[in-house]
């Protein structure tokens, strides 16, 4: 079954304690991205990756890091989480069948609370 | 990046009634996506529109893209409880940008 998985689904942590949210897709997609969703702000892109070892900043990259060592995995790293990073996070992967023909597959989401 | 404005922000509709959600872009849309999200869950792709004047339907949901490719509407006919959720439009601007979403509540 084609899917994007994220772990953990729920996480409560304290300010400054490094954490990693994993994302994995089994569709051999080149393009992967991370979003955060906050009430009234919709989905905002944090980072994206066009392929292995190719990553770039989205709209709200501050406080986050990513890596893309393998095609299927795209972990999101918070080196020193702060309360303003409390949010619902989504990983997505995308077919790239041309400049305007891609459909994103979303993971189930990770609800992060930073106290 | 693309600025997308959705309206209304939320709506409540009686079961069996129709509803329409609008998505307006600050730039010409090269690709417009509609997604549905159950609260706190991932997004489910509904449909994609690319050509001016294009209209697509899936079951009771119809989406249109205007000729100028700056506005799209999503119309649900005879709404059911299963249509409740958050609807988001996304624009293809090399990377995907999203509107803030429209929360739909269907009352029995």
Coordinates of N, CA and C in Angstrom, one line a residue:
Chain A
X1 N 0.9 -1.2 0.0 CA 0.0 0.0 0.0 C 0.9 1.2 0.0
X2 N 0.6 2.2 -0.9 CA 1.4 3.4 -1.0 C 1.1 4.3 0.2
X3 N 2.1 4.7 0.9 CA 1.8 5.5 2.1 C 3.0 6.3 2.5
X4 N 2.7 7.3 3.3 CA 3.7 8.1 4.0 C 3.5 7.9 5.5
X5 N 4.6 7.5 6.2 CA 4.5 7.3 7.6 C 5.3 8.3 8.4
X6 N 4.8 8.6 9.5 CA 5.5 9.6 10.4 C 5.5 9.0 11.8
X7 N 6.6 9.3 12.5 CA 6.7 8.9 13.9 C 7.6 9.9 14.7
X8 N 7.1 10.2 15.9 CA 5.9 9.7 16.6 C 4.7 10.4 16.1
X9 N 3.5 9.9 16.5 CA 2.3 10.6 16.1 C 2.0 11.7 17.1
X10 N 2.4 11.5 18.3 CA 2.2 12.5 19.4 C 3.5 12.6 20.2
X11 N 3.8 13.8 20.6 CA 5.1 14.0 21.3 C 4.9 15.3 22.2
X12 N 5.2 15.1 23.5 CA 5.3 16.2 24.4 C 6.7 16.3 24.9
X13 N 7.3 17.4 24.8 CA 8.7 17.6 25.2 C 8.9 18.9 25.9
X14 N 10.1 19.1 26.3 CA 10.4 20.3 27.0 C 11.4 21.2 26.2
X15 N 11.4 22.5 26.5 CA 12.2 23.4 25.7 C 13.6 23.0 25.7
X16 N 14.3 23.0 24.5 CA 15.7 22.8 24.4 C 16.1 21.3 24.3
X17 N 15.2 20.4 24.4 CA 15.5 19.0 24.3 C 15.4 18.5 22.8
X18 N 16.5 18.3 22.2 CA 16.6 17.9 20.8 C 15.6 16.7 20.5
X19 N 14.9 16.9 19.3 CA 14.0 15.8 18.9 C 14.0 15.6 17.4
X20 N 13.7 14.4 17.0 CA 13.6 14.1 15.5 C 12.3 13.5 15.2
X21 N 11.6 14.0 14.2 CA 10.4 13.3 13.7 C 10.7 12.7 12.4
X22 N 10.5 11.4 12.3 CA 10.8 10.6 11.1 C 9.7 10.7 10.1
X23 N 10.1 10.5 8.9 CA 9.1 10.5 7.8 C 9.7 9.5 6.7
X24 N 8.8 8.6 6.3 CA 9.2 7.6 5.3 C 8.1 7.4 4.3
X25 N 8.5 7.3 3.0 CA 7.5 7.0 2.0 C 8.0 5.8 1.1
X26 N 7.0 5.0 0.7 CA 7.3 3.8 -0.1 C 7.0 3.9 -1.5
X27 N 6.9 5.1 -2.1 CA 6.4 5.3 -3.4 C 7.6 5.7 -4.4
X28 N 8.8 5.7 -3.9 CA 9.9 6.1 -4.7 C 9.8 7.6 -5.2
X29 N 9.2 8.4 -4.4 CA 9.0 9.8 -4.8 C 10.3 10.6 -4.6
X30 N 10.6 11.4 -5.6 CA 11.8 12.3 -5.4 C 11.6 13.4 -4.4
X31 N 10.4 14.0 -4.5 CA 10.1 15.2 -3.8 C 9.5 14.9 -2.5
X32 N 10.0 15.5 -1.4 CA 9.4 15.3 -0.1 C 9.4 16.7 0.6
X33 N 8.5 16.9 1.5 CA 8.4 18.2 2.2 C 7.8 18.0 3.6
X34 N 8.1 19.1 4.4 CA 7.5 19.1 5.7 C 6.7 20.4 5.8
X35 N 5.5 20.3 6.5 CA 4.6 21.4 6.7 C 4.3 21.4 8.2
X36 N 4.0 22.6 8.7 CA 3.3 22.7 10.0 C 2.0 23.4 9.8
X37 N 1.0 23.0 10.6 CA -0.3 23.5 10.5 C -0.7 24.1 11.8
X38 N -1.1 25.4 11.8 CA -1.5 26.1 13.0 C -2.9 26.8 12.7
X39 N -3.7 26.9 13.7 CA -5.0 27.4 13.5 C -5.0 28.8 12.9
X40 N -5.8 29.0 11.9 CA -5.9 30.3 11.2 C -4.7 30.6 10.3
X41 N -3.7 29.8 10.3 CA -2.5 30.0 9.4 C -2.5 29.0 8.3
X42 N -3.2 27.9 8.4 CA -3.2 26.9 7.4 C -1.9 26.1 7.4
X43 N -1.6 25.5 6.3 CA -0.3 24.7 6.2 C 0.8 25.6 5.7
X44 N 1.9 25.6 6.3 CA 3.1 26.4 5.9 C 4.3 25.4 5.7
X45 N 5.0 25.6 4.6 CA 6.0 24.7 4.3 C 7.3 25.0 5.1
X46 N 7.9 24.0 5.7 CA 9.1 24.3 6.5 C 10.4 24.1 5.6
X47 N 10.5 22.9 5.1 CA 11.6 22.5 4.2 C 11.1 21.6 3.2
X48 N 11.8 21.5 2.0 CA 11.5 20.5 1.0 C 12.8 20.0 0.5
X49 N 12.6 18.8 -0.2 CA 13.8 18.2 -0.8 C 13.4 17.7 -2.2
X50 N 14.2 18.0 -3.2 CA 13.9 17.6 -4.5 C 14.5 16.2 -4.8
X51 N 15.4 15.8 -4.0 CA 16.0 14.5 -4.2 C 17.0 14.2 -3.1
X52 N 17.7 13.1 -3.2 CA 18.7 12.7 -2.2 C 19.8 13.8 -2.1
X53 N 20.1 14.3 -0.9 CA 21.1 15.3 -0.7 C 20.8 16.7 -1.2
X54 N 19.5 16.9 -1.6 CA 19.1 18.2 -2.1 C 17.9 18.7 -1.3
X55 N 18.2 19.7 -0.4 CA 17.1 20.2 0.4 C 17.1 21.7 0.3
X56 N 16.0 22.3 0.6 CA 15.9 23.8 0.5 C 14.8 24.3 1.5
X57 N 15.0 25.5 1.9 CA 14.1 26.1 2.9 C 12.7 26.4 2.3
X58 N 11.7 26.2 3.1 CA 10.4 26.6 2.7 C 10.0 28.0 3.2
X59 N 8.8 28.2 3.7 CA 8.4 29.5 4.1 C 8.8 29.8 5.6
X60 N 8.9 28.7 6.4 CA 9.1 28.9 7.8 C 10.2 27.9 8.3
X61 N 11.5 28.1 7.9 CA 12.5 27.1 8.2 C 13.2 27.3 9.5
X62 N 13.0 28.5 10.2 CA 13.8 28.8 11.3 C 13.5 27.8 12.5
X63 N 14.6 27.3 13.1 CA 14.4 26.4 14.2 C 14.4 25.0 13.8
X64 N 14.5 24.7 12.5 CA 14.3 23.3 12.0 C 15.5 23.0 11.1
X65 N 15.8 21.7 11.1 CA 16.8 21.1 10.1 C 16.2 19.9 9.5
X66 N 16.7 19.5 8.3 CA 16.3 18.3 7.7 C 17.5 17.7 7.1
X67 N 17.4 16.4 6.7 CA 18.4 15.7 5.9 C 17.7 14.8 5.0
X68 N 18.4 14.4 3.9 CA 17.8 13.5 2.9 C 19.0 12.6 2.4
X69 N 19.3 11.7 3.3 CA 20.4 10.7 2.9 C 19.9 9.6 2.1
X70 N 18.7 9.3 2.2 CA 18.1 8.2 1.4 C 16.8 8.7 0.7
X71 N 16.4 8.2 -0.3 CA 15.2 8.7 -1.1 C 14.0 8.5 -0.2
X72 N 13.8 7.4 0.5 CA 12.6 7.2 1.2 C 12.4 8.0 2.5
X73 N 13.5 8.4 3.1 CA 13.4 9.1 4.4 C 13.7 10.6 4.4
X74 N 13.0 11.3 5.2 CA 13.2 12.8 5.3 C 12.9 13.2 6.7
X75 N 13.8 13.0 7.6 CA 13.5 13.4 9.0 C 13.6 14.9 9.2
X76 N 12.8 15.3 10.2 CA 12.7 16.7 10.6 C 13.4 16.8 12.0
X77 N 14.3 17.7 12.1 CA 15.1 17.8 13.4 C 14.8 19.2 14.0
X78 N 14.5 19.1 15.3 CA 14.4 20.3 16.1 C 15.6 20.3 17.1
X79 N 16.6 21.1 16.8 CA 17.8 21.0 17.7 C 17.5 21.5 19.1
X80 N 16.7 22.6 19.2 CA 16.4 23.2 20.5 C 15.0 23.7 20.4
X81 N 14.0 22.8 20.6 CA 12.6 23.1 20.5 C 12.2 24.3 21.4
X82 N 11.3 25.1 20.9 CA 10.7 26.1 21.8 C 9.2 26.1 21.7
X83 N 8.5 26.7 22.7 CA 7.1 26.6 22.7 C 6.4 27.0 21.4
X84 N 7.0 28.0 20.7 CA 6.3 28.4 19.5 C 6.4 27.4 18.3
X85 N 7.1 26.3 18.6 CA 7.1 25.2 17.6 C 6.1 24.1 18.0
X86 N 5.2 24.4 19.0 CA 4.1 23.5 19.2 C 3.2 23.6 18.0
X87 N 2.9 22.5 17.4 CA 2.1 22.6 16.2 C 1.8 21.1 15.7
X88 N 1.0 21.1 14.6 CA 0.8 19.8 14.0 C 1.6 19.7 12.7
X89 N 2.5 18.7 12.6 CA 3.4 18.6 11.5 C 3.0 17.5 10.6
X90 N 3.2 17.8 9.3 CA 2.9 16.9 8.2 C 4.1 16.7 7.3
X91 N 4.3 15.5 7.0 CA 5.3 15.2 6.0 C 4.5 14.8 4.7
X92 N 5.1 15.2 3.6 CA 4.4 14.8 2.3 C 5.4 14.4 1.3
X93 N 5.0 13.5 0.4 CA 5.8 13.2 -0.7 C 5.0 13.3 -2.0
X94 N 5.7 13.5 -3.1 CA 5.1 14.0 -4.3 C 5.6 13.3 -5.5
X95 N 4.7 13.0 -6.4 CA 5.1 12.6 -7.8 C 5.6 13.8 -8.5
X96 N 6.5 13.6 -9.4 CA 6.9 14.8 -10.2 C 6.8 14.5 -11.7
X97 N 5.5 14.5 -12.1 CA 5.3 14.1 -13.5 C 5.3 15.3 -14.4
X98 N 6.0 16.3 -14.1 CA 6.0 17.6 -14.9 C 5.8 18.7 -13.9
X99 N 6.0 19.9 -14.4 CA 6.0 21.1 -13.5 C 4.7 21.3 -12.8
X100 N 3.6 20.9 -13.5 CA 2.3 21.3 -12.9 C 1.4 20.0 -12.8
X101 N 1.9 18.9 -12.4 CA 1.1 17.8 -12.4 C 1.3 16.9 -11.2
X102 N 1.8 17.5 -10.1 CA 2.1 16.6 -9.0 C 1.0 16.7 -8.0
X103 N 0.8 15.5 -7.4 CA -0.2 15.3 -6.3 C 0.6 14.9 -5.1
X104 N 0.4 15.6 -4.0 CA 1.1 15.2 -2.7 C 0.4 14.2 -1.9
X105 N 1.1 13.3 -1.4 CA 0.6 12.3 -0.4 C 1.1 12.7 0.9
X106 N 0.1 12.8 1.9 CA 0.5 13.3 3.2 C 0.5 12.2 4.2
X107 N 1.4 12.4 5.2 CA 1.5 11.5 6.3 C 0.3 11.8 7.2
X108 N 0.2 11.0 8.3 CA -1.0 11.2 9.2 C -0.8 12.3 10.2
X109 N 0.4 12.9 10.3 CA 0.6 14.1 11.1 C 1.3 13.7 12.5
X110 N 2.0 14.6 13.0 CA 2.7 14.5 14.3 C 2.3 15.7 15.1
X111 N 1.6 15.5 16.2 CA 1.2 16.6 17.1 C 2.3 16.8 18.1
X112 N 3.0 17.9 18.1 CA 4.1 18.2 19.0 C 3.7 19.3 19.9
X113 N 4.0 19.1 21.2 CA 3.8 20.1 22.2 C 5.1 20.3 22.9
X114 N 5.5 21.6 22.9 CA 6.8 21.9 23.6 C 6.4 22.8 24.8
X115 N 6.8 22.3 26.0 CA 6.5 23.1 27.2 C 7.7 23.8 27.8
Chain B
X1 N 6.0 33.4 -2.7 CA 5.2 32.3 -3.0 C 3.7 32.7 -3.2
X2 N 2.9 31.8 -3.6 CA 1.5 32.0 -3.9 C 0.7 32.4 -2.7
X3 N -0.1 33.5 -2.8 CA -1.0 33.8 -1.7 C -2.4 33.3 -2.0
X4 N -2.9 32.5 -1.2 CA -4.2 31.9 -1.4 C -5.2 32.3 -0.3
X5 N -6.3 32.8 -0.7 CA -7.3 33.2 0.2 C -8.6 32.4 0.1
X6 N -9.0 31.7 1.2 CA -10.2 30.9 1.1 C -11.4 31.6 1.8
X7 N -12.5 31.3 1.3 CA -13.7 31.8 2.0 C -14.9 30.9 1.7
X8 N -15.8 30.7 2.7 CA -15.7 31.3 4.0 C -14.6 30.6 4.9
X9 N -14.3 31.1 6.0 CA -13.4 30.5 6.9 C -14.0 29.2 7.5
X10 N -15.3 29.3 7.8 CA -16.1 28.1 8.2 C -17.5 28.2 7.8
X11 N -18.2 27.1 7.7 CA -19.6 27.1 7.4 C -20.3 25.9 8.0
X12 N -21.6 26.2 8.4 CA -22.4 25.1 8.9 C -23.6 24.9 7.9
X13 N -23.8 23.7 7.5 CA -24.9 23.5 6.5 C -25.7 22.3 7.0
X14 N -27.0 22.4 6.7 CA -27.9 21.3 7.0 C -27.7 20.2 6.0
X15 N -27.8 19.0 6.6 CA -27.6 17.8 5.7 C -28.6 17.9 4.5
X16 N -28.1 17.6 3.4 CA -28.9 17.6 2.2 C -28.8 18.9 1.4
X17 N -28.3 20.0 2.0 CA -28.1 21.3 1.4 C -26.8 21.3 0.6
X18 N -26.7 22.3 -0.3 CA -25.5 22.5 -1.1 C -24.6 23.5 -0.4
X19 N -23.3 23.4 -0.7 CA -22.4 24.4 -0.2 C -21.3 24.7 -1.2
X20 N -20.7 25.9 -1.1 CA -19.6 26.3 -2.0 C -18.5 27.0 -1.2
X21 N -17.3 26.6 -1.6 CA -16.1 27.2 -1.0 C -15.3 27.8 -2.1
X22 N -14.7 29.0 -1.8 CA -14.0 29.7 -2.8 C -12.5 29.8 -2.4
X23 N -11.7 29.9 -3.5 CA -10.2 30.0 -3.3 C -9.7 31.0 -4.3
X24 N -9.1 32.1 -3.8 CA -8.7 33.1 -4.7 C -7.2 33.3 -4.6
X25 N -6.6 33.4 -5.7 CA -5.1 33.5 -5.7 C -4.6 35.0 -6.1
X26 N -3.5 35.3 -5.6 CA -2.9 36.6 -5.9 C -2.1 36.6 -7.3
X27 N -1.9 35.3 -7.8 CA -1.2 35.2 -9.1 C -2.0 34.2 -9.9
X28 N -1.6 34.1 -11.2 CA -2.2 33.1 -12.1 C -1.9 31.7 -11.6
X29 N -2.9 30.9 -11.5 CA -2.7 29.5 -11.0 C -2.3 28.6 -12.2
X30 N -1.2 27.9 -12.0 CA -0.7 27.0 -13.0 C -1.3 25.6 -12.6
X31 N -1.6 25.4 -11.4 CA -2.2 24.2 -11.0 C -2.9 24.4 -9.6
X32 N -4.1 24.0 -9.5 CA -4.9 24.2 -8.3 C -5.4 22.9 -7.7
X33 N -5.1 22.7 -6.4 CA -5.4 21.4 -5.8 C -6.4 21.6 -4.7
X34 N -7.3 20.7 -4.6 CA -8.2 20.7 -3.5 C -8.0 19.4 -2.6
X35 N -7.8 19.7 -1.3 CA -7.6 18.6 -0.4 C -8.7 18.6 0.7
X36 N -9.0 17.5 1.3 CA -9.9 17.4 2.5 C -9.1 16.9 3.7
X37 N -9.4 17.4 4.8 CA -8.7 17.0 6.0 C -9.7 16.8 7.1
X38 N -9.7 15.6 7.7 CA -10.4 15.4 9.0 C -9.6 16.0 10.1
X39 N -10.2 16.5 11.1 CA -9.5 17.3 12.1 C -8.4 16.5 12.7
X40 N -7.2 17.1 12.7 CA -6.0 16.4 13.3 C -5.4 15.3 12.4
X41 N -6.0 15.0 11.3 CA -5.4 14.0 10.4 C -4.8 14.5 9.2
X42 N -4.2 13.6 8.4 CA -3.6 14.0 7.2 C -4.5 14.4 6.1
X43 N -4.0 15.0 5.0 CA -4.8 15.5 3.9 C -5.1 14.4 2.9
X44 N -6.3 14.5 2.4 CA -6.6 13.6 1.3 C -6.8 14.4 0.0
X45 N -6.1 14.0 -1.0 CA -6.3 14.7 -2.3 C -7.7 14.4 -2.9
X46 N -8.3 15.5 -3.3 CA -9.6 15.4 -4.0 C -9.5 15.5 -5.5
X47 N -8.9 16.7 -6.0 CA -8.8 16.8 -7.4 C -7.8 18.0 -7.7
X48 N -7.4 18.0 -8.9 CA -6.5 19.0 -9.4 C -7.0 19.6 -10.7
X49 N -6.9 20.9 -10.8 CA -7.3 21.7 -12.0 C -6.2 22.4 -12.6
X50 N -6.1 22.4 -13.9 CA -4.9 23.1 -14.5 C -5.3 24.1 -15.6
X51 N -6.4 23.8 -16.3 CA -6.7 24.7 -17.4 C -7.8 25.7 -17.1
X52 N -7.8 26.8 -17.6 CA -8.8 27.9 -17.4 C -10.1 27.3 -17.9
X53 N -11.1 27.5 -17.0 CA -12.5 27.0 -17.3 C -12.7 25.5 -17.0
X54 N -11.7 24.9 -16.5 CA -11.8 23.4 -16.3 C -12.7 23.1 -15.1
X55 N -13.4 22.0 -15.2 CA -14.3 21.6 -14.2 C -14.2 20.1 -14.0
X56 N -14.1 19.7 -12.7 CA -14.0 18.2 -12.5 C -15.0 17.9 -11.4
X57 N -15.5 16.6 -11.4 CA -16.4 16.2 -10.4 C -16.0 14.8 -9.9
X58 N -16.2 14.6 -8.7 CA -16.0 13.3 -8.1 C -17.1 13.1 -7.1
X59 N -18.0 12.1 -7.4 CA -19.2 11.9 -6.5 C -20.0 13.2 -6.4
X60 N -20.2 13.7 -5.3 CA -21.0 14.9 -5.2 C -20.2 16.2 -5.1
X61 N -18.9 16.1 -5.3 CA -18.0 17.3 -5.2 C -17.6 17.7 -6.6
X62 N -17.8 19.0 -6.9 CA -17.4 19.6 -8.2 C -16.5 20.8 -7.9
X63 N -15.4 20.8 -8.7 CA -14.4 21.9 -8.5 C -14.3 22.6 -9.9
X64 N -14.2 23.9 -9.9 CA -14.0 24.7 -11.1 C -12.8 25.6 -11.0
X65 N -12.2 25.9 -12.1 CA -11.2 26.9 -12.2 C -11.6 27.9 -13.2
X66 N -11.6 29.2 -12.8 CA -12.1 30.2 -13.7 C -11.2 30.4 -14.9
X67 N -11.7 31.1 -15.9 CA -10.9 31.3 -17.2 C -9.6 32.0 -16.9
X68 N -9.7 33.0 -16.0 CA -8.4 33.8 -15.8 C -7.4 33.0 -14.9
X69 N -7.9 31.8 -14.4 CA -7.0 31.0 -13.5 C -6.5 31.7 -12.3
X70 N -7.4 32.5 -11.7 CA -7.1 33.1 -10.4 C -8.1 32.7 -9.3
X71 N -9.1 32.0 -9.7 CA -10.1 31.7 -8.7 C -10.7 30.3 -8.9
X72 N -10.9 29.5 -7.8 CA -11.4 28.2 -7.9 C -12.6 28.1 -6.9
X73 N -13.5 27.3 -7.2 CA -14.6 27.0 -6.3 C -14.8 25.5 -6.2
X74 N -15.2 25.1 -5.0 CA -15.5 23.7 -4.7 C -17.0 23.7 -4.3
X75 N -17.7 22.9 -4.9 CA -19.2 22.8 -4.7 C -19.6 21.4 -4.3
X76 N -20.3 21.3 -3.1 CA -20.8 20.0 -2.7 C -22.3 20.0 -2.8
X77 N -22.8 19.0 -3.5 CA -24.2 18.9 -3.7 C -24.8 17.9 -2.7
X78 N -26.0 18.3 -2.1 CA -26.7 17.4 -1.1 C -25.7 16.9 -0.1
X79 N -25.2 17.8 0.7 CA -24.1 17.5 1.7 C -24.6 16.4 2.7
X80 N -23.6 15.6 3.1 CA -23.8 14.5 4.0 C -22.8 14.6 5.2
X81 N -23.1 14.0 6.3 CA -22.1 14.1 7.4 C -20.7 13.7 7.0
X82 N -20.5 12.8 6.0 CA -19.2 12.4 5.6 C -18.4 13.6 4.9
X83 N -19.1 14.6 4.5 CA -18.5 15.7 3.9 C -17.9 16.7 4.9
X84 N -18.1 16.5 6.2 CA -17.6 17.4 7.2 C -16.1 17.3 7.3
X85 N -15.4 18.4 7.5 CA -14.0 18.4 7.6 C -13.4 19.8 7.2
X86 N -12.2 19.8 7.0 CA -11.5 21.0 6.6 C -11.1 20.9 5.1
X87 N -11.5 21.8 4.3 CA -11.1 21.8 2.9 C -10.0 22.8 2.6
X88 N -9.0 22.4 2.0 CA -7.9 23.3 1.7 C -7.6 23.3 0.2
X89 N -7.4 24.5 -0.3 CA -6.9 24.6 -1.7 C -5.4 24.8 -1.6
X90 N -4.7 24.3 -2.6 CA -3.3 24.4 -2.7 C -2.9 24.9 -4.1
X91 N -1.9 25.7 -4.2 CA -1.5 26.2 -5.6 C -0.1 25.7 -5.9
X92 N 0.0 25.3 -7.1 CA 1.3 24.8 -7.7 C 2.1 26.0 -8.1
X93 N 3.1 26.3 -7.3 CA 4.0 27.5 -7.6 C 5.4 27.0 -7.4
X94 N 5.7 25.9 -8.1 CA 6.9 25.1 -8.0 C 6.9 24.3 -6.6
X95 N 6.7 25.0 -5.5 CA 6.4 24.3 -4.3 C 4.9 24.6 -4.0
X96 N 4.3 23.7 -3.3 CA 2.9 23.9 -3.1 C 2.6 24.8 -1.9
X97 N 1.7 25.8 -2.1 CA 1.2 26.7 -1.1 C -0.2 26.4 -0.8
X98 N -0.7 26.7 0.4 CA -2.0 26.3 0.8 C -2.8 27.5 1.3
X99 N -4.1 27.5 1.1 CA -5.0 28.5 1.8 C -5.1 28.0 3.2
X100 N -5.8 28.9 4.0 CA -5.9 28.6 5.5 C -6.9 27.6 5.8
X101 N -7.8 27.2 4.8 CA -8.7 26.2 5.0 C -10.1 26.7 5.3
X102 N -11.1 25.9 5.0 CA -12.5 26.1 5.3 C -13.0 25.0 6.1
X103 N -13.5 25.2 7.3 CA -14.1 24.1 8.1 C -15.6 24.0 7.8
X104 N -15.9 22.8 7.4 CA -17.3 22.5 7.1 C -17.9 21.6 8.1
X105 N -19.1 22.0 8.6 CA -19.9 21.2 9.6 C -21.2 20.9 8.9
X106 N -21.6 19.7 9.0 CA -22.8 19.2 8.4 C -23.8 18.8 9.5
X107 N -24.9 19.5 9.7 CA -25.8 19.2 10.7 C -26.9 18.2 10.2
X108 N -27.2 17.2 11.0 CA -28.2 16.2 10.6 C -29.6 16.8 10.8

